[in-house]
JSON list of C-alpha atoms in Angstrom, two decimals:
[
{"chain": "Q", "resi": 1, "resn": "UNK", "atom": "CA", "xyz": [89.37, -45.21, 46.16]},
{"chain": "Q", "resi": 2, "resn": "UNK", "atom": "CA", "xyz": [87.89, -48.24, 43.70]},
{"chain": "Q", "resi": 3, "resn": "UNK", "atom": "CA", "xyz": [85.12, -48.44, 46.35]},
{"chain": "Q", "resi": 4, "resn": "UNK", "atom": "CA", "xyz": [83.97, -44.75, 46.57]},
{"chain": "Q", "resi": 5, "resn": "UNK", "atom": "CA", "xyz": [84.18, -45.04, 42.45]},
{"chain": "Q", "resi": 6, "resn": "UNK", "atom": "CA", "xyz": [82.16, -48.41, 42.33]},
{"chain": "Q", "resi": 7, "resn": "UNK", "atom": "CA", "xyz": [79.77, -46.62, 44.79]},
{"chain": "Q", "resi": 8, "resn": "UNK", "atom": "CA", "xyz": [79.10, -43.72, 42.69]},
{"chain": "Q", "resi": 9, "resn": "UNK", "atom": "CA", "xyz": [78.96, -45.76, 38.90]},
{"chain": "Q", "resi": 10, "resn": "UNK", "atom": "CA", "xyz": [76.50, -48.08, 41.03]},
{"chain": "Q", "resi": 11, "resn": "UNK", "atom": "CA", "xyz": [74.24, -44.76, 42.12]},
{"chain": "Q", "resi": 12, "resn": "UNK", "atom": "CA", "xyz": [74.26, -43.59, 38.26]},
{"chain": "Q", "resi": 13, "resn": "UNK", "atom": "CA", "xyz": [73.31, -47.05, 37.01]},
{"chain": "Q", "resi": 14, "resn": "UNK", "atom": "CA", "xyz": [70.60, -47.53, 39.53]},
{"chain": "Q", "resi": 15, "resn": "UNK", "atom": "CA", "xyz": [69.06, -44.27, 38.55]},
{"chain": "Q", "resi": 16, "resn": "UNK", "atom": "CA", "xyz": [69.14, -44.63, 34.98]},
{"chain": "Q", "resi": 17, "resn": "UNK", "atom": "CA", "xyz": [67.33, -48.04, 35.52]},
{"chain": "Q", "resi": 18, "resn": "UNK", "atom": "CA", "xyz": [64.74, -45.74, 37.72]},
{"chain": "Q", "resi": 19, "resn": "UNK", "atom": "CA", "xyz": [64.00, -43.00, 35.43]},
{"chain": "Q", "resi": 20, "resn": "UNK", "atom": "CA", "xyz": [63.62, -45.76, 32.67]},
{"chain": "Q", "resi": 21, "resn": "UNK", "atom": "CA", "xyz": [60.85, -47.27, 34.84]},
{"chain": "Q", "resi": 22, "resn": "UNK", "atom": "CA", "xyz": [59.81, -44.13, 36.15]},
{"chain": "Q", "resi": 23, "resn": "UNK", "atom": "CA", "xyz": [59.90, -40.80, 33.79]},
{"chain": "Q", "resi": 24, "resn": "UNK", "atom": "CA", "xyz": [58.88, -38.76, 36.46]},
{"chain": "Q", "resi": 25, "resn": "UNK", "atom": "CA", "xyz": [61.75, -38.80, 38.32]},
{"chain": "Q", "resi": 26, "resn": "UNK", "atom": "CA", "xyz": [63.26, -36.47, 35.21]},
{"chain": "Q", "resi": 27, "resn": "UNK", "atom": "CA", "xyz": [63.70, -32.94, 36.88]},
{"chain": "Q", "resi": 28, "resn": "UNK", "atom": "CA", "xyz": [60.47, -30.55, 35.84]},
{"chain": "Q", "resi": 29, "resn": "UNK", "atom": "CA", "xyz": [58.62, -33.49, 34.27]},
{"chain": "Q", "resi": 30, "resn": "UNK", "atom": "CA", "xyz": [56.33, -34.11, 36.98]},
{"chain": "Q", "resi": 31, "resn": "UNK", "atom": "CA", "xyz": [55.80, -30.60, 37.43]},
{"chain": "Q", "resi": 32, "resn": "UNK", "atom": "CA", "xyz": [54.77, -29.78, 33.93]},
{"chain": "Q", "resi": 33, "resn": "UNK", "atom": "CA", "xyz": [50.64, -30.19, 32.91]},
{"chain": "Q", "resi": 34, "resn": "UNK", "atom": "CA", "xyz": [49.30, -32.37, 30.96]},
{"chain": "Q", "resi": 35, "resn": "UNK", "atom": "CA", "xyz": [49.15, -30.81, 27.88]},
{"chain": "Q", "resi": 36, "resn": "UNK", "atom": "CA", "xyz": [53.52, -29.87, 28.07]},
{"chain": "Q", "resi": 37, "resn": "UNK", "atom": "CA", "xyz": [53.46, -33.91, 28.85]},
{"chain": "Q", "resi": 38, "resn": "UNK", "atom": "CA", "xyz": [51.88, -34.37, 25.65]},
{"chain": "Q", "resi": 39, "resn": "UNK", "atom": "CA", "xyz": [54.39, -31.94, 23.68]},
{"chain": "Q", "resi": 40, "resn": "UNK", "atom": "CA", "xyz": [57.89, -34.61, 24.91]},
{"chain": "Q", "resi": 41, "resn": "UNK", "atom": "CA", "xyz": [58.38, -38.06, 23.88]},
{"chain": "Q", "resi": 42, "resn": "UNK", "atom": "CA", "xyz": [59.13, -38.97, 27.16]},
{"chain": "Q", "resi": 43, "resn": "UNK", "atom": "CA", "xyz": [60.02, -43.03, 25.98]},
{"chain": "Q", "resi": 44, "resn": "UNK", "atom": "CA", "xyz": [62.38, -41.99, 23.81]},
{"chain": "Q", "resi": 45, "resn": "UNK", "atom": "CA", "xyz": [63.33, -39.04, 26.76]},
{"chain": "Q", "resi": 46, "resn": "UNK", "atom": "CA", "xyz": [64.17, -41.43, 29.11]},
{"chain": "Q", "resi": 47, "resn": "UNK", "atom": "CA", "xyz": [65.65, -44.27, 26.83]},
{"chain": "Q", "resi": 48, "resn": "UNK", "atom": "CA", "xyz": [68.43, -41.94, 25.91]},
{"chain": "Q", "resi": 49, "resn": "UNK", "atom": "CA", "xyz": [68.72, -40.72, 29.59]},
{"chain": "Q", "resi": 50, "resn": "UNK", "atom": "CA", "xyz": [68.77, -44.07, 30.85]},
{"chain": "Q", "resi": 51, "resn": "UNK", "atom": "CA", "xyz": [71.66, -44.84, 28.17]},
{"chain": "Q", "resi": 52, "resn": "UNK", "atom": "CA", "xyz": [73.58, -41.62, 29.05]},
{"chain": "Q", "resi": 53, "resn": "UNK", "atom": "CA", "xyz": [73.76, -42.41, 32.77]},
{"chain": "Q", "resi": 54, "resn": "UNK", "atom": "CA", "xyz": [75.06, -46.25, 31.82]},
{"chain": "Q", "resi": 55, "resn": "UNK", "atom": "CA", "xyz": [77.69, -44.33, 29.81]},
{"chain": "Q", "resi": 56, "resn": "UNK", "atom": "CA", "xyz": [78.94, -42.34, 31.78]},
{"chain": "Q", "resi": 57, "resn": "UNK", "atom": "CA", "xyz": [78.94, -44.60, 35.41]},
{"chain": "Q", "resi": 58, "resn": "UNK", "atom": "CA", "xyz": [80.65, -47.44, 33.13]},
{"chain": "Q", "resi": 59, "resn": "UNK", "atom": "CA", "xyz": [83.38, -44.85, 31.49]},
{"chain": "Q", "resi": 60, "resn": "UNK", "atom": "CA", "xyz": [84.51, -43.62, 35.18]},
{"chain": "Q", "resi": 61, "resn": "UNK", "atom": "CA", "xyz": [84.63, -46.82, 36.32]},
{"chain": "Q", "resi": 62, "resn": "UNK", "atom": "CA", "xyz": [86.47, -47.92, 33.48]},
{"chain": "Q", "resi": 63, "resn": "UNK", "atom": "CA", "xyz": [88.67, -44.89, 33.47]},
{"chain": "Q", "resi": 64, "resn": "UNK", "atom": "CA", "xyz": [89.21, -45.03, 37.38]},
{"chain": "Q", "resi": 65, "resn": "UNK", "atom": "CA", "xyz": [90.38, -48.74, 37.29]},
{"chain": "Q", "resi": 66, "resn": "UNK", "atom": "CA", "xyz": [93.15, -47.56, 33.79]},
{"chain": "Q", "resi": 67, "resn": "UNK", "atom": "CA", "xyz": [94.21, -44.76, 35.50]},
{"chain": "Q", "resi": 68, "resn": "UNK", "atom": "CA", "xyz": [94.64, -45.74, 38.83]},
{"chain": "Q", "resi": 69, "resn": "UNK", "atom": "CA", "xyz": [96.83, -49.03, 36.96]},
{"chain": "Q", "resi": 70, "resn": "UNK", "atom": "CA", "xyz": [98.87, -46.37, 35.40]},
{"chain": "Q", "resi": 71, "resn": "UNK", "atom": "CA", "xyz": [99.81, -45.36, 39.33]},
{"chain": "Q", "resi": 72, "resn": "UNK", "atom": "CA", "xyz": [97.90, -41.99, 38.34]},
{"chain": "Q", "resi": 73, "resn": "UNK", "atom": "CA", "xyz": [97.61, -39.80, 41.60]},
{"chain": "Q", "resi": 74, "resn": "UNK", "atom": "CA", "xyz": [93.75, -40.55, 43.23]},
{"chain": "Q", "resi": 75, "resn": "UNK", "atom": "CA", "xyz": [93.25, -36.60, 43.01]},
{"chain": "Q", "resi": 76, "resn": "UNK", "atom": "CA", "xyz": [93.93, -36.83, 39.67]},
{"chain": "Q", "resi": 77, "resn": "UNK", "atom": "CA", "xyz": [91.42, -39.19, 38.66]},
{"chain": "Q", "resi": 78, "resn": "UNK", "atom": "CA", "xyz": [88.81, -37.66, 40.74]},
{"chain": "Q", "resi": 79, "resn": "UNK", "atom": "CA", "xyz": [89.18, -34.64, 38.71]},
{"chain": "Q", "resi": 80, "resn": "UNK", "atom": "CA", "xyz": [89.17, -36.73, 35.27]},
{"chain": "Q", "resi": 81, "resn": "UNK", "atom": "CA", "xyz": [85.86, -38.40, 36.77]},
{"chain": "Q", "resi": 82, "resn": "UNK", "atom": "CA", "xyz": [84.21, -35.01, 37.88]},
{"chain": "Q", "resi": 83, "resn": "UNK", "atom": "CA", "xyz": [84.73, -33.34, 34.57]},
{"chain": "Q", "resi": 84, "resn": "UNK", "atom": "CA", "xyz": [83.24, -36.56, 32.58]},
{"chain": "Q", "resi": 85, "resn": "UNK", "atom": "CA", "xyz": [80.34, -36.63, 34.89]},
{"chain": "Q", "resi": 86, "resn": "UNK", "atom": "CA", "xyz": [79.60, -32.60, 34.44]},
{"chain": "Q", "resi": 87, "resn": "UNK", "atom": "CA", "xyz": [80.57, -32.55, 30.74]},
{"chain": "Q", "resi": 88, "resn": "UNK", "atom": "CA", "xyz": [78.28, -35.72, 29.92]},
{"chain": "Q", "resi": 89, "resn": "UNK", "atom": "CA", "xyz": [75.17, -34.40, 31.65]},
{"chain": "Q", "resi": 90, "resn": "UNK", "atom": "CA", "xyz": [75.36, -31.04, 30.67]},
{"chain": "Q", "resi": 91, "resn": "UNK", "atom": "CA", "xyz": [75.75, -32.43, 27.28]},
{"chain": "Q", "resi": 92, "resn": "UNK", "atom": "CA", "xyz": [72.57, -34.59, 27.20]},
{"chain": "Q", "resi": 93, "resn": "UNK", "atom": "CA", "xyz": [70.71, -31.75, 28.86]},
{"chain": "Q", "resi": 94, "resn": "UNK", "atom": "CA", "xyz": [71.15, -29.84, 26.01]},
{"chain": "Q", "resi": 95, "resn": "UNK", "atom": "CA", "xyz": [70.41, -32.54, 23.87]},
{"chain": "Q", "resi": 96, "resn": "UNK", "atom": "CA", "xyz": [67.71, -33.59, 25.35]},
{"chain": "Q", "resi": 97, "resn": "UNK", "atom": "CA", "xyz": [65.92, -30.00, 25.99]},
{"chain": "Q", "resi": 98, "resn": "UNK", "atom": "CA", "xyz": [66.36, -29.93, 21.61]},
{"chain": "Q", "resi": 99, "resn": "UNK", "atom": "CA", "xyz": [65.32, -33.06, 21.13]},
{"chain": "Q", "resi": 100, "resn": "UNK", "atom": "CA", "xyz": [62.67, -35.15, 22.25]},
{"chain": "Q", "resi": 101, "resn": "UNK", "atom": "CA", "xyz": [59.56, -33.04, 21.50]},
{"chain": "Q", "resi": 102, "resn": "UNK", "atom": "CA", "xyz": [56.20, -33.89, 19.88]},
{"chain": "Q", "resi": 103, "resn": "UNK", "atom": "CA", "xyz": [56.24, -32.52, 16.33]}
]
């Protein structure tokens, strides 16, 4: 079970890195024109995108390695992992569709 976990924090780590490096790999960006490019601060966009995917692959882990100490059952903590992982991005998706535009 640690493995599939350290797996999956690994993928969200390695992405944030990658969207930091490379904004258009944020869904729609590369789709939009120039001129909606110009309306988003896409630095600051992907900083905080980049920080909420180290956040939340470093909490599961984190909470996988407590819980599964604390002879949790694995289903258990797969469900506790799940809902941080949809709660957190749905979270900065709001966030982020409010905040990072060109005033």
């Amino acid at each position: 079970m640690f493995i599939g976990q350290f797996i999956l924090s690994t993928i969200l780590i390695v992405c944030a890195l990658l969207i930091n490096r490379n904004p258009n790999l944020i869904a729609g960006y590369n789709s939009l024109s120039a001129e909606e490019k110009a309306k988003i601060d896409i630095k600051s966009l992907s900083k905080f995108l980049m920080t909420v995917l180290i956040v939340i692959g470093l909490t599961t882990l984190v909470l996988c390695i407590i819980l599964a100490n604390l002879d949790i059952k694995a289903h258990y903590i797969y469900l506790v992992n799940c809902t941080i992982i949809v709660l957190g991005v749905i979270i900065a998706s709001i966030y982020a569709n409010n905040s990072f535009k060109v005033k």
